[in-house]
């Protein structure tokens, strides 16, 4: 065996000239590159109807391909579907499929396989079934052409097909018990069952028939679940793993240890000022009060104190890389307690008012919220909530406002979650004729028109202070210096295709 020493002086099996047992497909004399990553969560399931985005995407991205791909700049390109096109009103999406793809059980990838997967996801109970929820019919035009008929135009549909909504598994395996733990996929790797132990290690070897092998430079991938950030940091420093999800609090330590710190904007933090009609908290029905709250809390200071400035100060809900992003809105509400007091007085609340908020004990901003709102006369009353029940309580309509950190990505997806009257983070079903008209136009639009309309939506909810956004936090990912990482623009960790050996 040829053993080389890595950056940390660790022995590695990279480029070893030996057949390795856990890489059963490699033979003596063949160069072997192994990528080993720590994952913050254990894998839940390999069933395409259950797989998740977020940290767990690294498990399924090793074994499944998606219909479409999202590039690092957010653009969407073909993958298993070589090309795609909408009809005139964006309600029929035609996918032209690759003709040289097989699943690892030998079954062909074709229009029948797409239909089976979409129906399997749509009829399942997984959290991402909504990604094909608008698909009312799947029409097979020919063996390699399929049409997805939508109940209405969905500007996020293409994005969904690059994520869990576009995962393709072998039709014969869908719905079986076996696929929960043993995937039968279309992706670059296959699960090495003999060297996989749930909760401890997942080993993957190359799929010898994969159509795009050059996009994946590693011969093997090992994923190790590690829930604790301390364990992940220790594993990175010792060379046990090549990459792991980090956080802002450990970024300086990681950099000092010689690790690369990779970032992309993901989560936005702040208050959802949900009771915009004042049904529960009359003061919140006045836009001037909601604007006063925006001026009262120092979002830039919170970014520095909590996120170590690994993020971006902004007052808008949409992702910085989104077409809906409006740079001028970042500074719409500068920290200005005197302005906040003036707005409260103008709205008839010169003496302030009481505001009950659910208390999530894990949020470090709580005492700052209390103090800074008190400084302008708003007296916060914290209602203690068990952390595990926080989401349910926040959405219960028992609170006019509440803290929340939510991921951001595709603007239409973000809109359906946070702005739409039926969205889970719009518990009071807020809506206005002006906003409804904008959303209706945006839904039917595309290209530059869609971009302009979504920016109008962004401006409307920001000017009307539907939220009090403090900052957009960066997702942070650490890697060994001999590994190049490209962050996914809309996921907290990179997909497997985003790793490569670093070049000199």
XYZ file of C-alpha atoms in Angstrom:
504
model
C 0.000 0.000 0.000
C 1.189 3.504 -0.776
C 0.235 5.797 2.116
C 0.487 9.545 1.654
C 0.389 12.195 4.339
C -2.280 14.862 4.087
C -2.343 18.478 5.256
C -2.809 17.416 8.886
C -0.196 14.690 8.756
C -2.916 12.068 8.631
C -2.534 8.801 6.767
C -4.989 8.707 3.885
C -6.146 6.046 1.500
C -6.475 8.517 -1.342
C -4.650 7.554 -4.515
C -3.796 4.243 -2.854
C -2.552 1.565 -5.243
C -4.519 -1.163 -3.591
C -7.890 -2.773 -3.898
C -9.894 -1.567 -0.892
C -12.528 -3.861 0.514
C -15.085 -1.155 1.156
C -14.720 -0.057 -2.472
C -15.547 -3.417 -3.899
C -15.512 -2.274 -7.509
C -11.886 -1.056 -7.460
C -9.008 -3.312 -8.402
C -5.305 -3.305 -7.577
C -3.351 -0.631 -9.400
C -6.376 1.643 -9.931
C -6.184 5.172 -8.495
C -8.723 5.611 -5.726
C -10.105 8.936 -4.453
C -12.416 8.808 -1.470
C -14.478 11.732 -0.286
C -15.500 11.460 3.375
C -18.030 13.905 4.807
C -19.674 14.407 8.179
C -23.413 15.015 7.962
C -25.288 16.845 10.704
C -28.280 14.481 10.488
C -28.583 10.739 10.031
C -30.301 9.595 6.859
C -34.034 9.197 7.240
C -34.949 7.164 4.172
C -33.803 6.479 0.620
C -37.419 6.314 -0.564
C -37.735 9.062 -3.239
C -41.085 10.052 -1.747
C -39.488 10.672 1.655
C -36.054 12.136 0.888
C -35.397 15.650 2.153
C -33.484 18.741 1.181
C -31.124 20.349 3.715
C -28.258 18.305 5.245
C -29.835 15.008 4.224
C -29.597 15.919 0.541
C -26.042 14.580 0.542
C -27.340 11.041 1.105
C -29.777 10.921 -1.784
C -27.641 13.069 -4.129
C -25.068 10.275 -4.116
C -27.468 7.685 -5.516
C -30.202 9.591 -7.353
C -30.102 11.975 -10.268
C -32.687 14.733 -10.666
C -34.577 15.734 -13.776
C -32.979 19.202 -13.780
C -29.922 20.817 -12.183
C -29.424 24.146 -10.449
C -26.114 25.780 -11.263
C -24.140 27.706 -8.593
C -25.487 30.987 -10.028
C -29.071 29.758 -9.567
C -29.749 29.078 -13.247
C -31.498 25.836 -14.148
C -30.181 23.463 -16.800
C -31.007 20.036 -18.107
C -29.874 16.786 -16.522
C -31.923 13.587 -16.842
C -34.243 15.830 -18.809
C -31.958 17.169 -21.553
C -34.267 20.093 -22.229
C -37.499 21.590 -20.971
C -40.073 24.058 -22.269
C -43.350 25.559 -21.102
C -46.413 26.223 -23.187
C -47.696 29.786 -23.605
C -49.466 30.053 -20.225
C -46.845 28.035 -18.285
C -49.278 25.267 -17.365
C -47.712 22.460 -19.407
C -44.034 21.619 -18.922
C -42.523 19.396 -21.624
C -39.422 17.418 -20.694
C -37.184 15.799 -23.335
C -35.340 12.954 -21.609
C -31.879 11.469 -22.036
C -31.897 8.169 -23.890
C -28.719 6.636 -22.471
C -29.626 6.216 -18.800
C -30.328 3.056 -16.833
C -31.178 2.524 -13.199
C -28.830 0.364 -11.158
C -31.226 -2.594 -11.479
C -30.861 -2.387 -15.263
C -34.290 -0.838 -15.885
C -34.335 1.924 -18.516
C -34.932 5.545 -17.604
C -37.772 6.814 -19.774
C -41.094 8.642 -19.704
C -42.787 5.768 -17.876
C -40.157 6.078 -15.119
C -40.797 9.828 -14.776
C -44.521 9.212 -14.526
C -44.013 6.534 -11.862
C -41.752 8.771 -9.768
C -43.971 11.844 -9.943
C -47.013 9.798 -8.982
C -45.073 8.121 -6.165
C -43.977 11.462 -4.700
C -47.352 13.134 -5.192
C -49.196 10.273 -3.504
C -46.766 9.949 -0.604
C -46.613 11.540 2.816
C -43.147 13.043 2.559
C -42.581 16.689 3.379
C -41.719 17.437 -0.261
C -44.832 15.974 -1.895
C -45.958 19.579 -2.461
C -43.164 19.886 -5.040
C -45.333 18.007 -7.524
C -48.629 18.940 -5.903
C -49.575 21.196 -8.826
C -49.103 18.345 -11.322
C -52.581 17.172 -12.282
C -51.595 14.894 -15.147
C -48.450 13.243 -16.505
C -48.779 12.687 -20.247
C -46.375 10.329 -22.004
C -45.841 11.722 -25.502
C -43.292 9.074 -26.485
C -40.653 6.958 -24.760
C -38.451 9.974 -24.033
C -40.896 12.882 -23.938
C -43.218 13.609 -21.057
C -45.570 16.481 -20.245
C -46.347 17.656 -16.724
C -49.741 19.347 -16.736
C -50.150 21.828 -13.885
C -53.340 23.023 -12.214
C -51.928 26.554 -12.490
C -48.629 28.139 -13.428
C -46.020 27.541 -10.735
C -42.875 29.696 -11.063
C -41.061 27.415 -8.587
C -41.733 24.176 -10.467
C -38.381 24.067 -12.263
C -36.551 24.624 -8.970
C -38.465 21.753 -7.379
C -37.288 19.432 -10.168
C -33.661 20.184 -9.260
C -34.270 19.130 -5.654
C -36.179 16.327 -3.963
C -39.079 16.941 -6.353
C -36.979 15.754 -9.279
C -35.372 12.635 -7.758
C -35.658 9.590 -10.000
C -35.610 6.037 -8.645
C -36.231 2.729 -10.372
C -40.000 2.212 -10.815
C -39.686 -1.428 -9.743
C -38.328 -0.372 -6.344
C -40.827 2.404 -5.614
C -43.194 1.501 -2.813
C -41.143 -1.448 -1.585
C -39.851 -1.813 1.966
C -36.337 -2.386 0.664
C -35.955 1.051 -0.897
C -36.091 2.692 2.528
C -32.608 1.396 3.265
C -31.302 0.252 -0.133
C -31.762 2.778 -2.941
C -32.120 1.720 -6.563
C -31.176 4.887 -8.299
C -30.016 6.689 -11.378
C -27.130 8.580 -9.814
C -23.327 8.491 -9.839
C -22.897 6.092 -6.909
C -24.419 2.970 -5.414
C -24.778 2.204 -1.726
C -22.188 -0.323 -0.510
C -24.573 -2.202 1.776
C -21.884 -4.459 3.269
C -19.949 -1.457 4.548
C -22.921 0.661 5.640
C -24.305 0.833 9.171
C -27.283 3.079 9.776
C -26.432 5.874 12.167
C -22.684 5.241 11.855
C -21.516 5.207 8.242
C -22.873 5.123 4.696
C -20.431 3.954 2.026
C -20.947 4.500 -1.689
C -19.057 3.156 -4.722
C -19.185 4.265 -8.332
C -22.110 3.349 -10.534
C -20.209 1.829 -13.513
C -23.013 2.695 -15.928
C -23.511 6.303 -14.889
C -23.828 8.543 -17.938
C -21.964 11.596 -16.542
C -19.090 10.089 -14.521
C -16.702 12.971 -15.300
C -18.838 15.285 -13.182
C -17.971 13.202 -10.108
C -14.195 12.871 -9.610
C -14.277 10.675 -6.505
C -14.330 6.897 -6.822
C -16.013 6.459 -3.458
C -17.972 8.548 -0.985
C -18.363 7.928 2.740
C -20.959 9.852 4.753
C -20.745 9.790 8.567
C -23.642 11.166 10.655
C -22.328 13.600 13.319
C -24.915 15.699 15.079
C -22.623 17.746 17.299
C -20.616 20.619 15.836
C -17.756 19.836 18.258
C -17.525 16.287 16.934
C -17.532 17.553 13.351
C -14.788 20.076 14.092
C -12.639 17.416 15.768
C -13.161 15.053 12.847
C -12.138 17.768 10.387
C -9.029 18.779 12.317
C -7.906 15.174 12.745
C -8.474 14.381 9.077
C -11.215 11.839 9.725
C -13.480 13.725 7.311
C -12.944 16.089 4.368
C -15.956 18.328 4.866
C -18.726 19.160 7.330
C -21.439 21.692 8.022
C -20.185 24.437 10.340
C -21.629 27.552 11.915
C -20.713 31.182 12.419
C -19.482 30.608 15.958
C -16.788 28.135 14.844
C -15.782 29.756 11.537
C -12.771 31.621 12.937
C -11.550 28.456 14.669
C -11.947 26.479 11.437
C -10.023 29.030 9.419
C -7.231 29.097 12.008
C -7.033 25.300 11.699
C -6.347 25.540 7.982
C -9.850 24.619 6.851
C -11.645 26.472 4.078
C -14.778 28.346 5.147
C -17.405 28.285 2.400
C -20.550 30.412 2.618
C -23.835 31.142 0.877
C -26.857 33.169 2.092
C -29.658 30.893 3.270
C -31.635 31.674 6.440
C -33.264 34.977 7.204
C -33.792 35.892 10.850
C -36.265 38.286 12.410
C -39.839 38.762 13.528
C -42.943 37.867 11.577
C -45.419 40.673 12.325
C -48.318 38.372 11.546
C -51.381 40.202 12.913
C -51.483 42.843 10.174
C -55.208 43.508 10.650
C -54.851 44.014 14.408
C -57.320 41.255 15.248
C -55.341 40.108 18.283
C -52.985 43.038 18.863
C -54.740 46.218 17.636
C -51.494 48.173 17.463
C -50.083 45.806 14.838
C -52.940 46.721 12.524
C -51.282 50.107 11.967
C -48.439 50.027 9.430
C -46.674 52.797 11.340
C -46.397 50.541 14.390
C -44.946 47.724 12.315
C -42.488 50.166 10.754
C -41.591 51.424 14.226
C -40.681 47.887 15.298
C -38.393 47.662 12.258
C -36.610 50.870 13.297
C -36.447 49.815 16.965
C -34.391 46.622 16.589
C -30.760 46.844 15.506
C -30.518 44.126 12.856
C -26.972 45.036 11.899
C -25.910 44.772 15.528
C -27.600 41.392 15.855
C -25.782 40.165 12.757
C -22.475 41.066 14.375
C -23.326 39.746 17.841
C -25.015 36.477 16.899
C -23.771 35.623 13.422
C -20.237 37.063 13.702
C -21.082 39.078 10.561
C -21.274 35.886 8.490
C -24.309 37.087 6.634
C -25.893 40.181 5.216
C -27.904 42.894 6.942
C -31.213 43.301 5.143
C -34.849 44.147 5.821
C -36.350 42.010 3.024
C -37.539 38.409 3.035
C -36.115 37.199 -0.278
C -32.733 35.567 -0.855
C -29.856 37.802 -1.912
C -29.355 35.610 -5.000
C -33.041 35.735 -5.894
C -34.497 37.649 -8.840
C -36.860 39.252 -6.307
C -33.988 40.824 -4.353
C -33.956 44.645 -4.344
C -30.638 46.036 -3.019
C -32.179 49.354 -2.040
C -34.465 47.610 0.442
C -31.539 46.404 2.565
C -31.463 49.757 4.350
C -35.180 50.561 4.317
C -35.328 50.528 8.121
C -32.078 51.753 9.704
C -31.768 51.364 13.465
C -33.374 54.572 14.718
C -35.153 54.437 18.112
C -36.193 58.095 17.847
C -37.851 57.440 14.506
C -39.581 54.446 16.054
C -40.907 56.574 18.917
C -42.172 59.206 16.481
C -44.020 56.611 14.407
C -45.591 55.092 17.528
C -46.741 58.527 18.693
C -48.157 59.291 15.256
C -50.113 56.033 15.382
C -51.530 56.914 18.825
C -49.161 54.799 20.907
C -46.928 57.433 22.465
C -47.038 55.410 25.692
C -46.315 52.178 23.883
C -48.247 48.936 24.315
C -47.845 45.369 25.579
C -46.752 42.713 23.096
C -46.845 39.031 24.002
C -44.335 36.874 22.149
C -43.752 33.112 22.331
C -40.341 32.490 23.880
C -38.097 30.016 22.152
C -35.308 29.562 24.733
C -32.773 28.698 22.032
C -32.886 32.189 20.478
C -29.985 34.360 21.718
C -31.696 37.552 20.509
C -34.514 37.359 23.084
C -33.008 39.751 25.692
C -32.021 42.199 22.967
C -35.563 42.192 21.582
C -36.871 42.884 25.075
C -34.494 45.771 25.705
C -34.677 47.467 22.338
C -38.454 47.324 22.111
C -38.693 48.583 25.702
C -36.485 51.522 24.727
C -39.243 52.764 22.408
C -42.113 51.899 24.753
C -43.152 48.431 23.574
C -43.310 46.141 26.599
C -42.567 42.522 25.671
C -44.270 39.782 27.671
C -42.662 36.429 27.021
C -44.894 33.377 26.941
C -42.670 30.372 27.653
C -42.981 27.668 25.001
C -41.350 24.245 24.847
C -38.819 24.328 22.008
C -40.272 21.225 20.362
C -43.689 22.916 20.185
C -42.479 26.319 19.058
C -43.497 26.052 15.412
C -46.989 24.857 16.285
C -47.412 27.646 18.836
C -46.100 30.312 16.463
C -48.603 29.248 13.811
C -51.503 28.960 16.252
C -52.845 32.555 15.907
C -52.261 33.010 19.643
C -49.487 35.538 19.002
C -49.558 38.682 16.897
C -45.828 38.445 16.241
C -43.082 35.887 16.755
C -39.421 35.216 16.015
C -38.591 32.870 13.171
C -35.626 31.772 11.099
C -36.670 30.523 7.673
C -34.664 29.333 4.716
C -34.795 31.369 1.528
C -34.317 30.277 -2.053
C -36.673 30.326 -4.995
C -38.769 33.522 -4.584
C -42.081 31.927 -5.523
C -41.478 29.111 -3.073
C -40.623 31.674 -0.389
C -43.744 33.618 -1.262
C -46.006 30.579 -0.910
C -44.569 29.860 2.548
C -44.523 33.371 3.987
C -46.665 35.792 1.998
C -49.511 33.841 0.415
C -52.760 33.985 2.399
C -52.652 30.179 2.616
C -48.979 30.001 3.572
C -47.981 28.309 6.837
C -46.081 31.426 7.977
C -49.032 33.731 7.350
C -51.207 32.385 10.171
C -53.691 35.290 10.095
C -54.224 34.810 6.332
C -53.194 38.382 5.573
C -54.049 39.582 2.069
C -54.774 42.826 0.257
C -56.273 43.479 -3.197
C -53.063 45.221 -4.279
C -50.862 42.295 -3.283
C -53.255 39.720 -4.729
C -53.161 41.519 -8.082
C -49.368 41.550 -8.089
C -49.162 37.856 -7.232
C -51.681 36.907 -9.920
C -49.672 38.751 -12.562
C -46.365 37.284 -11.350
C -47.703 33.732 -11.375
C -48.566 33.958 -15.067
C -45.409 35.847 -16.055
C -41.921 34.732 -16.997
C -38.527 36.250 -17.770
C -38.010 39.952 -17.145
C -41.693 40.526 -16.478
C -41.697 37.951 -13.688
C -38.545 39.490 -12.186
C -40.061 42.984 -12.189
C -43.306 41.797 -10.622
C -41.601 39.802 -7.860
C -39.541 42.859 -6.995
C -42.788 44.780 -6.702
C -44.074 42.090 -4.342
C -40.892 42.411 -2.301
C -41.199 46.181 -2.158
C -44.865 45.989 -1.159
C -44.397 43.659 1.820
C -41.272 45.533 2.940
C -42.895 48.980 2.763
C -45.939 47.641 4.589
C -43.676 46.048 7.214
C -45.161 42.572 7.128
C -41.903 41.425 8.720
C -39.055 42.777 10.818
C -36.079 41.140 9.109
C -32.679 41.646 10.773
C -30.300 39.762 8.524
C -29.820 36.875 6.167
C -27.402 34.374 7.685
C -24.863 32.478 5.635
C -24.842 28.717 5.547
C -21.287 27.778 6.515
C -19.452 24.700 5.291
C -15.893 23.711 6.265
C -13.552 21.627 4.137
C -10.000 20.341 4.118
C -7.683 22.438 1.929
C -7.241 19.598 -0.561
C -10.965 19.642 -1.315
C -12.678 22.276 -3.428
C -16.257 23.081 -2.425
C -18.863 24.947 -4.445
C -21.864 25.926 -2.339
C -25.357 25.116 -3.548
C -27.218 28.435 -3.945
C -30.372 27.167 -2.227
C -29.283 24.438 0.167
C -27.555 24.545 3.531
C -24.881 22.048 2.410
C -23.348 21.336 -1.004
C -24.606 18.420 -3.045
C -22.113 15.623 -3.768
C -21.481 17.021 -7.262
C -20.141 20.208 -5.660
C -16.965 18.564 -4.317
C -13.706 18.050 -6.206
C -10.014 17.642 -5.386
C -8.397 21.047 -5.057
C -5.886 21.848 -7.780
C -2.590 23.583 -7.164
